[in-house]
Amino acid sequence: MRDGLLIGTEVFVPGQYAVGSGASADLRLEDTSVAETQAFLHFKQGRAAVQESGTGVVFVNGHRVQACEVRSMDEVSIGPFSLKIRVVTQKAQPSAPSAPAPQPQAAPPAPSAAHLAAAAPGRNVPPKP
C-alpha cells in the first residue's frame, strides 16, 4: 500500500526475497527513498520474517527493527510503502488409497465392571483377566 491505496499484491513460496527499488529486487518498491535492496522477506514453515539489509530502514508497527517475525496483523513500513503480509498454507490433498482397505473385524468384548473399577484414577490395582 502507498498513501492508503492498494498498489499490488504478490505471492511468494517459501524462501528469501529481496525488497527494494533496484532492478534485482524480488519485490520492487519504486521510490527514491527506498534503497536498491532495503530488506529481505523470509518465508519458512508457515512463518514470515523481515530483516533489514543494512542499507535501509525497516519499521514494523511503527518500531524500527533489524529483524523480526511478522504476523498477519503487523504493518511493515519501507519508505512510503506499507506492506501487509499474510502466510497462507495449502490444505493437504487426500491421497488415493494404495492398498485395499482392511476388512472390519469383530469388536473386542466390552470391559467388565472389575476392569473399569481397576482402571479408575488413583487405583494401582491391576485388572483381573
Short mmCIF file of N, CA and C in Angstrom, two decimals, residues 14-127:
data_model
loop_
_atom_site.label_atom_id
_atom_site.label_comp_id
_atom_site.label_asym_id
_atom_site.label_seq_id
_atom_site.Cartn_x
_atom_site.Cartn_y
_atom_site.Cartn_z
N PRO A 14 7.87 -20.50 -0.07
CA PRO A 14 8.92 -20.42 0.95
C PRO A 14 10.28 -20.09 0.34
N GLY A 15 11.01 -19.21 1.03
CA GLY A 15 12.33 -18.79 0.57
C GLY A 15 12.65 -17.40 1.07
N GLN A 16 13.71 -16.80 0.52
CA GLN A 16 14.14 -15.45 0.88
C GLN A 16 13.99 -14.55 -0.34
N TYR A 17 13.48 -13.33 -0.10
CA TYR A 17 13.21 -12.40 -1.18
C TYR A 17 13.74 -11.01 -0.83
N ALA A 18 14.39 -10.38 -1.80
CA ALA A 18 14.91 -9.02 -1.63
C ALA A 18 13.80 -8.01 -1.91
N VAL A 19 13.74 -6.98 -1.06
CA VAL A 19 12.77 -5.90 -1.22
C VAL A 19 13.55 -4.60 -1.40
N GLY A 20 13.24 -3.86 -2.43
CA GLY A 20 13.94 -2.60 -2.67
C GLY A 20 13.54 -1.99 -3.98
N SER A 21 14.27 -0.93 -4.36
CA SER A 21 13.96 -0.20 -5.59
C SER A 21 14.79 -0.67 -6.78
N GLY A 22 15.77 -1.50 -6.53
CA GLY A 22 16.67 -1.95 -7.59
C GLY A 22 16.04 -2.96 -8.54
N ALA A 23 16.64 -3.05 -9.73
CA ALA A 23 16.12 -3.96 -10.76
C ALA A 23 16.20 -5.42 -10.33
N SER A 24 17.11 -5.76 -9.42
CA SER A 24 17.26 -7.15 -8.99
C SER A 24 16.37 -7.51 -7.80
N ALA A 25 15.60 -6.56 -7.28
CA ALA A 25 14.73 -6.82 -6.14
C ALA A 25 13.59 -7.74 -6.56
N ASP A 26 13.27 -8.69 -5.68
CA ASP A 26 12.14 -9.59 -5.95
C ASP A 26 10.81 -8.86 -5.77
N LEU A 27 10.77 -7.92 -4.84
CA LEU A 27 9.61 -7.06 -4.63
C LEU A 27 10.08 -5.63 -4.80
N ARG A 28 9.74 -5.04 -5.96
CA ARG A 28 10.22 -3.68 -6.27
C ARG A 28 9.29 -2.63 -5.71
N LEU A 29 9.90 -1.71 -4.96
CA LEU A 29 9.20 -0.57 -4.40
C LEU A 29 9.84 0.67 -5.01
N GLU A 30 9.24 1.17 -6.05
CA GLU A 30 9.84 2.26 -6.81
C GLU A 30 9.60 3.60 -6.13
N ASP A 31 10.65 4.08 -5.45
CA ASP A 31 10.64 5.38 -4.81
C ASP A 31 12.09 5.74 -4.50
N THR A 32 12.42 7.02 -4.62
CA THR A 32 13.80 7.44 -4.39
C THR A 32 14.24 7.27 -2.94
N SER A 33 13.30 7.15 -2.01
CA SER A 33 13.65 6.97 -0.60
C SER A 33 13.93 5.51 -0.24
N VAL A 34 13.72 4.61 -1.18
CA VAL A 34 13.92 3.18 -0.92
C VAL A 34 15.25 2.75 -1.54
N ALA A 35 16.08 2.08 -0.73
CA ALA A 35 17.39 1.59 -1.22
C ALA A 35 17.20 0.49 -2.25
N GLU A 36 18.24 0.24 -3.04
CA GLU A 36 18.16 -0.81 -4.06
C GLU A 36 17.76 -2.14 -3.45
N THR A 37 18.36 -2.49 -2.33
CA THR A 37 17.95 -3.65 -1.54
C THR A 37 17.83 -3.17 -0.11
N GLN A 38 16.62 -2.90 0.31
CA GLN A 38 16.39 -2.33 1.64
C GLN A 38 16.12 -3.39 2.70
N ALA A 39 15.52 -4.50 2.31
CA ALA A 39 15.16 -5.52 3.28
C ALA A 39 15.06 -6.87 2.61
N PHE A 40 14.93 -7.89 3.44
CA PHE A 40 14.69 -9.25 2.97
C PHE A 40 13.46 -9.80 3.66
N LEU A 41 12.62 -10.48 2.91
CA LEU A 41 11.48 -11.19 3.46
C LEU A 41 11.84 -12.66 3.47
N HIS A 42 11.54 -13.33 4.58
CA HIS A 42 11.81 -14.76 4.72
C HIS A 42 10.49 -15.48 4.98
N PHE A 43 10.24 -16.53 4.22
CA PHE A 43 9.04 -17.35 4.41
C PHE A 43 9.51 -18.79 4.59
N LYS A 44 9.19 -19.38 5.74
CA LYS A 44 9.64 -20.75 6.03
C LYS A 44 8.71 -21.38 7.05
N GLN A 45 8.30 -22.59 6.79
CA GLN A 45 7.49 -23.39 7.70
C GLN A 45 6.26 -22.64 8.22
N GLY A 46 5.57 -21.98 7.33
CA GLY A 46 4.34 -21.29 7.70
C GLY A 46 4.54 -20.01 8.50
N ARG A 47 5.75 -19.47 8.48
CA ARG A 47 6.05 -18.23 9.21
C ARG A 47 6.69 -17.23 8.27
N ALA A 48 6.61 -15.96 8.65
CA ALA A 48 7.21 -14.88 7.86
C ALA A 48 8.06 -14.00 8.76
N ALA A 49 9.15 -13.47 8.19
CA ALA A 49 10.02 -12.56 8.92
C ALA A 49 10.54 -11.51 7.95
N VAL A 50 10.92 -10.36 8.50
CA VAL A 50 11.53 -9.29 7.72
C VAL A 50 12.87 -8.98 8.37
N GLN A 51 13.85 -8.67 7.53
CA GLN A 51 15.20 -8.35 8.00
C GLN A 51 15.72 -7.16 7.23
N GLU A 52 16.25 -6.19 7.95
CA GLU A 52 16.87 -5.02 7.33
C GLU A 52 18.13 -5.48 6.59
N SER A 53 18.41 -4.89 5.43
CA SER A 53 19.57 -5.30 4.63
C SER A 53 20.86 -4.65 5.09
N GLY A 54 20.76 -3.60 5.89
CA GLY A 54 21.94 -2.85 6.30
C GLY A 54 22.09 -1.56 5.53
N THR A 55 21.30 -1.40 4.45
CA THR A 55 21.37 -0.16 3.65
C THR A 55 20.10 0.67 3.78
N GLY A 56 19.12 0.17 4.54
CA GLY A 56 17.87 0.91 4.66
C GLY A 56 17.25 0.69 6.02
N VAL A 57 16.13 1.35 6.23
CA VAL A 57 15.42 1.29 7.50
C VAL A 57 14.10 0.55 7.29
N VAL A 58 13.75 -0.29 8.28
CA VAL A 58 12.50 -1.04 8.24
C VAL A 58 11.78 -0.83 9.57
N PHE A 59 10.48 -0.58 9.48
CA PHE A 59 9.65 -0.43 10.67
C PHE A 59 8.57 -1.51 10.66
N VAL A 60 8.28 -2.06 11.83
CA VAL A 60 7.15 -2.98 11.99
C VAL A 60 6.29 -2.41 13.10
N ASN A 61 5.06 -2.10 12.76
CA ASN A 61 4.11 -1.48 13.68
C ASN A 61 4.68 -0.21 14.31
N GLY A 62 5.41 0.57 13.52
CA GLY A 62 5.93 1.84 13.98
C GLY A 62 7.26 1.77 14.73
N HIS A 63 7.80 0.56 14.94
CA HIS A 63 9.07 0.38 15.65
C HIS A 63 10.15 -0.04 14.67
N ARG A 64 11.28 0.65 14.74
CA ARG A 64 12.40 0.29 13.87
C ARG A 64 12.93 -1.08 14.30
N VAL A 65 13.16 -1.95 13.31
CA VAL A 65 13.65 -3.30 13.59
C VAL A 65 14.81 -3.62 12.68
N GLN A 66 15.66 -4.51 13.15
CA GLN A 66 16.70 -5.06 12.28
C GLN A 66 16.21 -6.38 11.70
N ALA A 67 15.50 -7.15 12.52
CA ALA A 67 14.89 -8.40 12.06
C ALA A 67 13.81 -8.79 13.05
N CYS A 68 12.71 -9.30 12.54
CA CYS A 68 11.66 -9.81 13.43
C CYS A 68 10.66 -10.64 12.65
N GLU A 69 9.95 -11.48 13.38
CA GLU A 69 8.87 -12.26 12.79
C GLU A 69 7.70 -11.32 12.51
N VAL A 70 6.99 -11.59 11.44
CA VAL A 70 5.86 -10.75 11.04
C VAL A 70 4.61 -11.62 11.04
N ARG A 71 3.57 -11.09 11.66
CA ARG A 71 2.29 -11.81 11.72
C ARG A 71 1.26 -11.08 10.88
N SER A 72 0.11 -11.69 10.68
CA SER A 72 -0.91 -11.16 9.77
C SER A 72 -1.37 -9.74 10.08
N MET A 73 -1.43 -9.35 11.32
CA MET A 73 -1.93 -8.02 11.66
C MET A 73 -0.83 -6.96 11.66
N ASP A 74 0.43 -7.36 11.48
CA ASP A 74 1.54 -6.41 11.52
C ASP A 74 1.61 -5.57 10.25
N GLU A 75 2.15 -4.36 10.41
CA GLU A 75 2.36 -3.46 9.28
C GLU A 75 3.85 -3.22 9.13
N VAL A 76 4.40 -3.60 7.99
CA VAL A 76 5.82 -3.40 7.69
C VAL A 76 5.93 -2.15 6.84
N SER A 77 6.71 -1.18 7.30
CA SER A 77 6.88 0.08 6.57
C SER A 77 8.28 0.18 6.01
N ILE A 78 8.34 0.41 4.70
CA ILE A 78 9.60 0.61 3.99
C ILE A 78 9.40 1.85 3.12
N GLY A 79 10.10 2.93 3.47
CA GLY A 79 9.87 4.19 2.75
C GLY A 79 8.41 4.57 2.89
N PRO A 80 7.77 5.01 1.80
CA PRO A 80 6.37 5.40 1.87
C PRO A 80 5.40 4.21 1.72
N PHE A 81 5.94 3.00 1.68
CA PHE A 81 5.13 1.81 1.45
C PHE A 81 4.79 1.10 2.75
N SER A 82 3.60 0.57 2.80
CA SER A 82 3.14 -0.22 3.93
C SER A 82 2.81 -1.62 3.40
N LEU A 83 3.53 -2.61 3.91
CA LEU A 83 3.33 -3.99 3.46
C LEU A 83 2.48 -4.75 4.46
N LYS A 84 1.52 -5.48 3.97
CA LYS A 84 0.70 -6.37 4.79
C LYS A 84 1.06 -7.79 4.35
N ILE A 85 1.49 -8.59 5.29
CA ILE A 85 1.96 -9.94 4.96
C ILE A 85 1.02 -10.95 5.58
N ARG A 86 0.60 -11.90 4.77
CA ARG A 86 -0.26 -12.97 5.25
C ARG A 86 0.33 -14.29 4.78
N VAL A 87 0.50 -15.21 5.72
CA VAL A 87 1.02 -16.53 5.37
C VAL A 87 -0.19 -17.45 5.18
N VAL A 88 -0.24 -18.07 4.03
CA VAL A 88 -1.33 -18.98 3.70
C VAL A 88 -0.72 -20.36 3.46
N THR A 89 -1.27 -21.37 4.11
CA THR A 89 -0.77 -22.72 3.89
C THR A 89 -1.77 -23.49 3.05
N GLN A 90 -1.25 -24.41 2.26
CA GLN A 90 -2.11 -25.23 1.42
C GLN A 90 -2.76 -26.31 2.26
N LYS A 91 -4.00 -26.62 1.92
CA LYS A 91 -4.68 -27.73 2.58
C LYS A 91 -4.15 -29.02 1.99
N ALA A 92 -3.97 -30.01 2.84
CA ALA A 92 -3.47 -31.32 2.39
C ALA A 92 -4.52 -31.97 1.49
N GLN A 93 -4.06 -32.48 0.37
CA GLN A 93 -4.93 -33.17 -0.56
C GLN A 93 -5.05 -34.63 -0.13
N PRO A 94 -6.26 -35.19 -0.13
CA PRO A 94 -6.38 -36.60 0.25
C PRO A 94 -5.66 -37.46 -0.78
N SER A 95 -4.89 -38.41 -0.29
CA SER A 95 -4.16 -39.28 -1.21
C SER A 95 -5.02 -40.48 -1.57
N ALA A 96 -4.77 -41.00 -2.75
CA ALA A 96 -5.50 -42.18 -3.20
C ALA A 96 -5.03 -43.38 -2.40
N PRO A 97 -5.94 -44.26 -2.02
CA PRO A 97 -5.51 -45.44 -1.26
C PRO A 97 -4.59 -46.31 -2.11
N SER A 98 -3.49 -46.75 -1.51
CA SER A 98 -2.53 -47.57 -2.25
C SER A 98 -2.74 -49.05 -2.00
N ALA A 99 -3.47 -49.39 -0.98
CA ALA A 99 -3.74 -50.79 -0.68
C ALA A 99 -5.22 -50.93 -0.35
N PRO A 100 -5.77 -52.13 -0.54
CA PRO A 100 -7.18 -52.29 -0.22
C PRO A 100 -7.43 -52.03 1.27
N ALA A 101 -8.58 -51.48 1.55
CA ALA A 101 -8.93 -51.18 2.94
C ALA A 101 -9.05 -52.47 3.73
N PRO A 102 -8.62 -52.48 4.99
CA PRO A 102 -8.74 -53.69 5.81
C PRO A 102 -10.20 -54.03 6.06
N GLN A 103 -10.47 -55.32 6.16
CA GLN A 103 -11.82 -55.80 6.41
C GLN A 103 -12.17 -55.57 7.88
N PRO A 104 -13.40 -55.19 8.17
CA PRO A 104 -13.77 -54.99 9.56
C PRO A 104 -13.65 -56.29 10.35
N GLN A 105 -13.23 -56.17 11.60
CA GLN A 105 -13.10 -57.33 12.47
C GLN A 105 -14.12 -57.20 13.59
N ALA A 106 -14.35 -58.31 14.25
CA ALA A 106 -15.30 -58.31 15.36
C ALA A 106 -14.77 -57.40 16.47
N ALA A 107 -15.65 -56.68 17.10
CA ALA A 107 -15.25 -55.79 18.18
C ALA A 107 -14.80 -56.60 19.38
N PRO A 108 -13.80 -56.11 20.12
CA PRO A 108 -13.38 -56.84 21.32
C PRO A 108 -14.49 -56.80 22.37
N PRO A 109 -14.49 -57.75 23.28
CA PRO A 109 -15.55 -57.76 24.30
C PRO A 109 -15.49 -56.51 25.16
N ALA A 110 -16.64 -56.05 25.61
CA ALA A 110 -16.71 -54.86 26.47
C ALA A 110 -16.02 -55.15 27.79
N PRO A 111 -15.37 -54.14 28.38
CA PRO A 111 -14.71 -54.38 29.67
C PRO A 111 -15.72 -54.65 30.76
N SER A 112 -15.33 -55.52 31.69
CA SER A 112 -16.22 -55.86 32.80
C SER A 112 -16.17 -54.74 33.84
N ALA A 113 -17.08 -54.77 34.78
CA ALA A 113 -17.11 -53.79 35.86
C ALA A 113 -15.82 -53.84 36.66
N ALA A 114 -15.23 -55.02 36.83
CA ALA A 114 -13.98 -55.16 37.58
C ALA A 114 -12.85 -54.46 36.85
N HIS A 115 -12.81 -54.58 35.51
CA HIS A 115 -11.77 -53.90 34.73
C HIS A 115 -11.92 -52.38 34.83
N LEU A 116 -13.16 -51.89 34.76
CA LEU A 116 -13.39 -50.45 34.84
C LEU A 116 -13.01 -49.91 36.21
N ALA A 117 -13.34 -50.64 37.27
CA ALA A 117 -13.02 -50.19 38.62
C ALA A 117 -11.50 -50.15 38.81
N ALA A 118 -10.80 -51.14 38.25
CA ALA A 118 -9.35 -51.19 38.39
C ALA A 118 -8.68 -50.06 37.63
N ALA A 119 -9.31 -49.57 36.56
CA ALA A 119 -8.72 -48.52 35.75
C ALA A 119 -9.07 -47.13 36.26
N ALA A 120 -9.84 -47.05 37.33
CA ALA A 120 -10.24 -45.73 37.86
C ALA A 120 -9.01 -44.97 38.34
N PRO A 121 -9.00 -43.63 38.19
CA PRO A 121 -7.85 -42.84 38.64
C PRO A 121 -7.57 -43.04 40.11
N GLY A 122 -6.26 -43.09 40.43
CA GLY A 122 -5.85 -43.22 41.81
C GLY A 122 -5.76 -44.66 42.28
N ARG A 123 -6.12 -45.60 41.45
CA ARG A 123 -6.08 -47.01 41.83
C ARG A 123 -4.85 -47.66 41.22
N ASN A 124 -4.14 -48.44 41.96
CA ASN A 124 -2.96 -49.15 41.47
C ASN A 124 -3.21 -50.65 41.43
N VAL A 125 -4.45 -51.04 41.31
CA VAL A 125 -4.79 -52.46 41.28
C VAL A 125 -4.82 -52.91 39.84
N PRO A 126 -4.02 -53.95 39.49
CA PRO A 126 -4.05 -54.40 38.09
C PRO A 126 -5.37 -55.08 37.78
N PRO A 127 -5.83 -54.94 36.52
CA PRO A 127 -7.12 -55.59 36.16
C PRO A 127 -6.97 -57.10 36.21
#
